[in-house]
Amino acid sequence: MCTKEAPDLRDIKSTGFGEMEREWLHLVRLHCMSYEHNHAEGWDRAISHAEMRYGAENGPSIASRVAVLIRAMRAERRGGFGYLSPYCPSCCQRVTDDEWELVTLMQAGYRGEPFNIEEAAAEFARRNEAPSLAAAAARFGKTIVAAVGARRPAPSHDATLH
């Protein structure tokens, strides 16, 4: 989907996402592409991309954790999930609200604070609680920490769901 004219999208620069979060977003988009088109191309590309970014040892695990997070989202989230093309140059400069909320949940997982993970998961799922999403985000965070190192400090107010 090309987003040149879509008014309800965020400019990626305004999100506060660093390089790491942009990598996560790209992996999310690749996985979503597999669901949309009902074939494994997006999954395969996600693994390849993660291997290039995080190495052959960690890349497949990270790609898998993103896939598990998306599966949990599909099971627990009320409503749809809008995502943008991982390949369109215009789309790569934008973020849907749904993508922003999911990456914010991934950030909570990366920081590893259980209450914040549970709160972000519930808000993203649009439910009182979302235990599968929270667990998937926590496992994603542990895998990323093991691959890239120490946890980041809490984000600025621009990168929270409230």
JSON list of C-alpha atoms in Angstrom, two decimals:
[
{"chain": "A", "resi": 1, "resn": "MET", "atom": "CA", "xyz": [0.00, 0.00, 0.00]},
{"chain": "A", "resi": 2, "resn": "CYS", "atom": "CA", "xyz": [1.48, 3.33, -0.99]},
{"chain": "A", "resi": 3, "resn": "THR", "atom": "CA", "xyz": [1.00, 6.01, 1.63]},
{"chain": "A", "resi": 4, "resn": "LYS", "atom": "CA", "xyz": [1.88, 9.25, -0.09]},
{"chain": "A", "resi": 5, "resn": "GLU", "atom": "CA", "xyz": [-1.61, 10.65, 0.52]},
{"chain": "A", "resi": 6, "resn": "ALA", "atom": "CA", "xyz": [-2.67, 8.85, 3.71]},
{"chain": "A", "resi": 7, "resn": "PRO", "atom": "CA", "xyz": [-3.34, 11.48, 6.41]},
{"chain": "A", "resi": 8, "resn": "ASP", "atom": "CA", "xyz": [-3.39, 9.22, 9.48]},
{"chain": "A", "resi": 9, "resn": "LEU", "atom": "CA", "xyz": [0.20, 8.03, 9.37]},
{"chain": "A", "resi": 10, "resn": "ARG", "atom": "CA", "xyz": [3.15, 9.12, 11.46]},
{"chain": "A", "resi": 11, "resn": "ASP", "atom": "CA", "xyz": [6.39, 10.21, 9.92]},
{"chain": "A", "resi": 12, "resn": "ILE", "atom": "CA", "xyz": [8.97, 7.67, 11.09]},
{"chain": "A", "resi": 13, "resn": "LYS", "atom": "CA", "xyz": [11.26, 10.45, 12.29]},
{"chain": "A", "resi": 14, "resn": "SER", "atom": "CA", "xyz": [8.58, 11.66, 14.72]},
{"chain": "A", "resi": 15, "resn": "THR", "atom": "CA", "xyz": [8.30, 8.26, 16.43]},
{"chain": "A", "resi": 16, "resn": "GLY", "atom": "CA", "xyz": [11.62, 8.39, 18.23]},
{"chain": "A", "resi": 17, "resn": "PHE", "atom": "CA", "xyz": [12.43, 4.94, 16.84]},
{"chain": "A", "resi": 18, "resn": "GLY", "atom": "CA", "xyz": [16.13, 4.27, 16.60]},
{"chain": "A", "resi": 19, "resn": "GLU", "atom": "CA", "xyz": [17.81, 1.98, 14.12]},
{"chain": "A", "resi": 20, "resn": "MET", "atom": "CA", "xyz": [17.00, -1.07, 16.23]},
{"chain": "A", "resi": 21, "resn": "GLU", "atom": "CA", "xyz": [13.26, -0.32, 16.38]},
{"chain": "A", "resi": 22, "resn": "ARG", "atom": "CA", "xyz": [13.23, 0.31, 12.63]},
{"chain": "A", "resi": 23, "resn": "GLU", "atom": "CA", "xyz": [14.74, -3.14, 12.16]},
{"chain": "A", "resi": 24, "resn": "TRP", "atom": "CA", "xyz": [11.99, -4.62, 14.30]},
{"chain": "A", "resi": 25, "resn": "LEU", "atom": "CA", "xyz": [9.38, -2.75, 12.27]},
{"chain": "A", "resi": 26, "resn": "HIS", "atom": "CA", "xyz": [10.83, -4.13, 9.05]},
{"chain": "A", "resi": 27, "resn": "LEU", "atom": "CA", "xyz": [10.66, -7.67, 10.45]},
{"chain": "A", "resi": 28, "resn": "VAL", "atom": "CA", "xyz": [7.03, -7.10, 11.50]},
{"chain": "A", "resi": 29, "resn": "ARG", "atom": "CA", "xyz": [6.15, -5.91, 8.01]},
{"chain": "A", "resi": 30, "resn": "LEU", "atom": "CA", "xyz": [7.84, -8.91, 6.39]},
{"chain": "A", "resi": 31, "resn": "HIS", "atom": "CA", "xyz": [5.92, -11.31, 8.62]},
{"chain": "A", "resi": 32, "resn": "CYS", "atom": "CA", "xyz": [2.64, -9.51, 7.99]},
{"chain": "A", "resi": 33, "resn": "MET", "atom": "CA", "xyz": [3.27, -9.84, 4.27]},
{"chain": "A", "resi": 34, "resn": "SER", "atom": "CA", "xyz": [3.31, -13.64, 4.70]},
{"chain": "A", "resi": 35, "resn": "TYR", "atom": "CA", "xyz": [-0.08, -13.58, 6.40]},
{"chain": "A", "resi": 36, "resn": "GLU", "atom": "CA", "xyz": [-1.58, -11.24, 3.81]},
{"chain": "A", "resi": 37, "resn": "HIS", "atom": "CA", "xyz": [-0.37, -13.24, 0.82]},
{"chain": "A", "resi": 38, "resn": "ASN", "atom": "CA", "xyz": [-0.63, -16.67, 2.47]},
{"chain": "A", "resi": 39, "resn": "HIS", "atom": "CA", "xyz": [2.84, -17.88, 1.54]},
{"chain": "A", "resi": 40, "resn": "ALA", "atom": "CA", "xyz": [6.21, -18.14, 3.19]},
{"chain": "A", "resi": 41, "resn": "GLU", "atom": "CA", "xyz": [8.09, -15.49, 1.22]},
{"chain": "A", "resi": 42, "resn": "GLY", "atom": "CA", "xyz": [7.78, -12.86, 3.97]},
{"chain": "A", "resi": 43, "resn": "TRP", "atom": "CA", "xyz": [8.83, -15.36, 6.65]},
{"chain": "A", "resi": 44, "resn": "ASP", "atom": "CA", "xyz": [11.85, -16.42, 4.59]},
{"chain": "A", "resi": 45, "resn": "ARG", "atom": "CA", "xyz": [12.83, -12.81, 3.95]},
{"chain": "A", "resi": 46, "resn": "ALA", "atom": "CA", "xyz": [12.41, -11.99, 7.64]},
{"chain": "A", "resi": 47, "resn": "ILE", "atom": "CA", "xyz": [14.82, -14.76, 8.60]},
{"chain": "A", "resi": 48, "resn": "SER", "atom": "CA", "xyz": [17.33, -13.66, 5.95]},
{"chain": "A", "resi": 49, "resn": "HIS", "atom": "CA", "xyz": [17.07, -10.03, 7.03]},
{"chain": "A", "resi": 50, "resn": "ALA", "atom": "CA", "xyz": [17.46, -10.93, 10.72]},
{"chain": "A", "resi": 51, "resn": "GLU", "atom": "CA", "xyz": [20.50, -13.09, 9.91]},
{"chain": "A", "resi": 52, "resn": "MET", "atom": "CA", "xyz": [22.11, -10.19, 8.05]},
{"chain": "A", "resi": 53, "resn": "ARG", "atom": "CA", "xyz": [21.36, -7.78, 10.90]},
{"chain": "A", "resi": 54, "resn": "TYR", "atom": "CA", "xyz": [21.92, -9.98, 13.96]},
{"chain": "A", "resi": 55, "resn": "GLY", "atom": "CA", "xyz": [24.07, -12.80, 12.57]},
{"chain": "A", "resi": 56, "resn": "ALA", "atom": "CA", "xyz": [23.41, -16.44, 11.80]},
{"chain": "A", "resi": 57, "resn": "GLU", "atom": "CA", "xyz": [23.40, -17.37, 15.49]},
{"chain": "A", "resi": 58, "resn": "ASN", "atom": "CA", "xyz": [20.79, -14.84, 16.68]},
{"chain": "A", "resi": 59, "resn": "GLY", "atom": "CA", "xyz": [18.90, -13.80, 13.55]},
{"chain": "A", "resi": 60, "resn": "PRO", "atom": "CA", "xyz": [16.58, -16.81, 13.19]},
{"chain": "A", "resi": 61, "resn": "SER", "atom": "CA", "xyz": [15.66, -16.65, 16.88]},
{"chain": "A", "resi": 62, "resn": "ILE", "atom": "CA", "xyz": [14.78, -12.98, 16.61]},
{"chain": "A", "resi": 63, "resn": "ALA", "atom": "CA", "xyz": [12.72, -13.55, 13.45]},
{"chain": "A", "resi": 64, "resn": "SER", "atom": "CA", "xyz": [10.93, -16.38, 15.23]},
{"chain": "A", "resi": 65, "resn": "ARG", "atom": "CA", "xyz": [10.16, -14.23, 18.27]},
{"chain": "A", "resi": 66, "resn": "VAL", "atom": "CA", "xyz": [8.61, -11.59, 15.98]},
{"chain": "A", "resi": 67, "resn": "ALA", "atom": "CA", "xyz": [6.49, -14.29, 14.33]},
{"chain": "A", "resi": 68, "resn": "VAL", "atom": "CA", "xyz": [5.31, -15.53, 17.75]},
{"chain": "A", "resi": 69, "resn": "LEU", "atom": "CA", "xyz": [4.46, -11.96, 18.74]},
{"chain": "A", "resi": 70, "resn": "ILE", "atom": "CA", "xyz": [2.36, -11.55, 15.60]},
{"chain": "A", "resi": 71, "resn": "ARG", "atom": "CA", "xyz": [0.61, -14.86, 16.24]},
{"chain": "A", "resi": 72, "resn": "ALA", "atom": "CA", "xyz": [-0.24, -13.70, 19.77]},
{"chain": "A", "resi": 73, "resn": "MET", "atom": "CA", "xyz": [-1.49, -10.41, 18.35]},
{"chain": "A", "resi": 74, "resn": "ARG", "atom": "CA", "xyz": [-3.76, -12.24, 15.93]},
{"chain": "A", "resi": 75, "resn": "ALA", "atom": "CA", "xyz": [-5.16, -14.32, 18.80]},
{"chain": "A", "resi": 76, "resn": "GLU", "atom": "CA", "xyz": [-5.70, -11.58, 21.39]},
{"chain": "A", "resi": 77, "resn": "ARG", "atom": "CA", "xyz": [-6.04, -8.22, 19.66]},
{"chain": "A", "resi": 78, "resn": "ARG", "atom": "CA", "xyz": [-9.47, -6.80, 19.00]},
{"chain": "A", "resi": 79, "resn": "GLY", "atom": "CA", "xyz": [-9.75, -5.26, 15.58]},
{"chain": "A", "resi": 80, "resn": "GLY", "atom": "CA", "xyz": [-7.45, -5.41, 12.60]},
{"chain": "A", "resi": 81, "resn": "PHE", "atom": "CA", "xyz": [-3.83, -4.48, 12.17]},
{"chain": "A", "resi": 82, "resn": "GLY", "atom": "CA", "xyz": [-2.74, -1.99, 9.53]},
{"chain": "A", "resi": 83, "resn": "TYR", "atom": "CA", "xyz": [0.80, -2.28, 8.24]},
{"chain": "A", "resi": 84, "resn": "LEU", "atom": "CA", "xyz": [2.78, -0.78, 5.40]},
{"chain": "A", "resi": 85, "resn": "SER", "atom": "CA", "xyz": [4.89, -2.33, 2.68]},
{"chain": "A", "resi": 86, "resn": "PRO", "atom": "CA", "xyz": [8.42, -3.27, 3.69]},
{"chain": "A", "resi": 87, "resn": "TYR", "atom": "CA", "xyz": [9.62, -2.35, 0.19]},
{"chain": "A", "resi": 88, "resn": "CYS", "atom": "CA", "xyz": [7.87, 0.87, -0.86]},
{"chain": "A", "resi": 89, "resn": "PRO", "atom": "CA", "xyz": [10.24, 3.85, -0.33]},
{"chain": "A", "resi": 90, "resn": "SER", "atom": "CA", "xyz": [7.32, 6.09, 0.65]},
{"chain": "A", "resi": 91, "resn": "CYS", "atom": "CA", "xyz": [5.90, 3.53, 3.10]},
{"chain": "A", "resi": 92, "resn": "CYS", "atom": "CA", "xyz": [9.30, 3.07, 4.72]},
{"chain": "A", "resi": 93, "resn": "GLN", "atom": "CA", "xyz": [9.16, 6.71, 5.81]},
{"chain": "A", "resi": 94, "resn": "ARG", "atom": "CA", "xyz": [5.83, 6.28, 7.57]},
{"chain": "A", "resi": 95, "resn": "VAL", "atom": "CA", "xyz": [4.33, 4.22, 10.39]},
{"chain": "A", "resi": 96, "resn": "THR", "atom": "CA", "xyz": [0.71, 3.25, 11.01]},
{"chain": "A", "resi": 97, "resn": "ASP", "atom": "CA", "xyz": [-0.69, 3.70, 14.50]},
{"chain": "A", "resi": 98, "resn": "ASP", "atom": "CA", "xyz": [-0.96, -0.09, 14.76]},
{"chain": "A", "resi": 99, "resn": "GLU", "atom": "CA", "xyz": [2.71, -0.57, 13.87]},
{"chain": "A", "resi": 100, "resn": "TRP", "atom": "CA", "xyz": [3.73, 2.16, 16.29]},
{"chain": "A", "resi": 101, "resn": "GLU", "atom": "CA", "xyz": [1.77, 0.51, 19.11]},
{"chain": "A", "resi": 102, "resn": "LEU", "atom": "CA", "xyz": [3.30, -2.90, 18.37]},
{"chain": "A", "resi": 103, "resn": "VAL", "atom": "CA", "xyz": [6.85, -1.55, 18.30]},
{"chain": "A", "resi": 104, "resn": "THR", "atom": "CA", "xyz": [6.10, 0.25, 21.57]},
{"chain": "A", "resi": 105, "resn": "LEU", "atom": "CA", "xyz": [5.10, -3.13, 23.03]},
{"chain": "A", "resi": 106, "resn": "MET", "atom": "CA", "xyz": [8.35, -4.59, 21.69]},
{"chain": "A", "resi": 107, "resn": "GLN", "atom": "CA", "xyz": [10.25, -1.76, 23.40]},
{"chain": "A", "resi": 108, "resn": "ALA", "atom": "CA", "xyz": [8.56, -2.66, 26.68]},
{"chain": "A", "resi": 109, "resn": "GLY", "atom": "CA", "xyz": [9.66, -6.27, 26.16]},
{"chain": "A", "resi": 110, "resn": "TYR", "atom": "CA", "xyz": [13.20, -5.08, 25.49]},
{"chain": "A", "resi": 111, "resn": "ARG", "atom": "CA", "xyz": [13.25, -3.04, 28.70]},
{"chain": "A", "resi": 112, "resn": "GLY", "atom": "CA", "xyz": [12.00, -6.13, 30.56]},
{"chain": "A", "resi": 113, "resn": "GLU", "atom": "CA", "xyz": [9.73, -4.46, 33.10]},
{"chain": "A", "resi": 114, "resn": "PRO", "atom": "CA", "xyz": [6.85, -6.92, 33.65]},
{"chain": "A", "resi": 115, "resn": "PHE", "atom": "CA", "xyz": [4.20, -4.37, 34.65]},
{"chain": "A", "resi": 116, "resn": "ASN", "atom": "CA", "xyz": [4.99, -2.16, 31.65]},
{"chain": "A", "resi": 117, "resn": "ILE", "atom": "CA", "xyz": [4.91, -5.16, 29.31]},
{"chain": "A", "resi": 118, "resn": "GLU", "atom": "CA", "xyz": [1.51, -6.26, 30.65]},
{"chain": "A", "resi": 119, "resn": "GLU", "atom": "CA", "xyz": [0.12, -2.74, 30.43]},
{"chain": "A", "resi": 120, "resn": "ALA", "atom": "CA", "xyz": [1.40, -2.18, 26.87]},
{"chain": "A", "resi": 121, "resn": "ALA", "atom": "CA", "xyz": [0.10, -5.60, 25.78]},
{"chain": "A", "resi": 122, "resn": "ALA", "atom": "CA", "xyz": [-3.37, -4.94, 27.17]},
{"chain": "A", "resi": 123, "resn": "GLU", "atom": "CA", "xyz": [-3.52, -1.50, 25.60]},
{"chain": "A", "resi": 124, "resn": "PHE", "atom": "CA", "xyz": [-2.31, -2.80, 22.24]},
{"chain": "A", "resi": 125, "resn": "ALA", "atom": "CA", "xyz": [-4.77, -5.72, 22.38]},
{"chain": "A", "resi": 126, "resn": "ARG", "atom": "CA", "xyz": [-7.59, -3.36, 23.37]},
{"chain": "A", "resi": 127, "resn": "ARG", "atom": "CA", "xyz": [-8.45, -5.63, 26.31]},
{"chain": "A", "resi": 128, "resn": "ASN", "atom": "CA", "xyz": [-8.14, -5.63, 30.09]},
{"chain": "A", "resi": 129, "resn": "GLU", "atom": "CA", "xyz": [-5.31, -8.12, 29.79]},
{"chain": "A", "resi": 130, "resn": "ALA", "atom": "CA", "xyz": [-3.43, -9.91, 27.03]},
{"chain": "A", "resi": 131, "resn": "PRO", "atom": "CA", "xyz": [-1.30, -12.62, 28.62]},
{"chain": "A", "resi": 132, "resn": "SER", "atom": "CA", "xyz": [-0.16, -14.26, 25.37]},
{"chain": "A", "resi": 133, "resn": "LEU", "atom": "CA", "xyz": [0.94, -10.92, 23.94]},
{"chain": "A", "resi": 134, "resn": "ALA", "atom": "CA", "xyz": [2.69, -9.97, 27.17]},
{"chain": "A", "resi": 135, "resn": "ALA", "atom": "CA", "xyz": [4.52, -13.30, 27.29]},
{"chain": "A", "resi": 136, "resn": "ALA", "atom": "CA", "xyz": [5.50, -13.04, 23.63]},
{"chain": "A", "resi": 137, "resn": "ALA", "atom": "CA", "xyz": [6.80, -9.49, 24.14]},
{"chain": "A", "resi": 138, "resn": "ALA", "atom": "CA", "xyz": [8.81, -10.56, 27.19]},
{"chain": "A", "resi": 139, "resn": "ARG", "atom": "CA", "xyz": [10.38, -13.48, 25.29]},
{"chain": "A", "resi": 140, "resn": "PHE", "atom": "CA", "xyz": [11.12, -11.19, 22.35]},
{"chain": "A", "resi": 141, "resn": "GLY", "atom": "CA", "xyz": [12.84, -8.77, 24.75]},
{"chain": "A", "resi": 142, "resn": "LYS", "atom": "CA", "xyz": [14.98, -11.47, 26.31]},
{"chain": "A", "resi": 143, "resn": "THR", "atom": "CA", "xyz": [16.05, -12.68, 22.88]},
{"chain": "A", "resi": 144, "resn": "ILE", "atom": "CA", "xyz": [16.96, -9.17, 21.71]},
{"chain": "A", "resi": 145, "resn": "VAL", "atom": "CA", "xyz": [18.89, -8.43, 24.90]},
{"chain": "A", "resi": 146, "resn": "ALA", "atom": "CA", "xyz": [20.85, -11.67, 24.46]},
{"chain": "A", "resi": 147, "resn": "ALA", "atom": "CA", "xyz": [21.65, -10.66, 20.88]},
{"chain": "A", "resi": 148, "resn": "VAL", "atom": "CA", "xyz": [22.47, -6.96, 21.24]},
{"chain": "A", "resi": 149, "resn": "GLY", "atom": "CA", "xyz": [23.27, -6.36, 24.87]},
{"chain": "A", "resi": 150, "resn": "ALA", "atom": "CA", "xyz": [21.97, -4.21, 27.69]},
{"chain": "A", "resi": 151, "resn": "ARG", "atom": "CA", "xyz": [18.46, -2.90, 27.95]},
{"chain": "A", "resi": 152, "resn": "ARG", "atom": "CA", "xyz": [17.67, 0.61, 26.91]},
{"chain": "A", "resi": 153, "resn": "PRO", "atom": "CA", "xyz": [16.51, 3.25, 29.34]},
{"chain": "A", "resi": 154, "resn": "ALA", "atom": "CA", "xyz": [12.81, 4.13, 29.35]},
{"chain": "A", "resi": 155, "resn": "PRO", "atom": "CA", "xyz": [11.73, 6.00, 26.20]},
{"chain": "A", "resi": 156, "resn": "SER", "atom": "CA", "xyz": [10.69, 9.61, 26.05]},
{"chain": "A", "resi": 157, "resn": "HIS", "atom": "CA", "xyz": [7.00, 10.45, 26.25]},
{"chain": "A", "resi": 158, "resn": "ASP", "atom": "CA", "xyz": [6.77, 10.30, 22.43]},
{"chain": "A", "resi": 159, "resn": "ALA", "atom": "CA", "xyz": [7.25, 6.54, 22.41]},
{"chain": "A", "resi": 160, "resn": "THR", "atom": "CA", "xyz": [4.62, 5.56, 24.94]},
{"chain": "A", "resi": 161, "resn": "LEU", "atom": "CA", "xyz": [1.05, 4.51, 24.21]},
{"chain": "A", "resi": 162, "resn": "HIS", "atom": "CA", "xyz": [-0.68, 7.04, 26.47]}
]
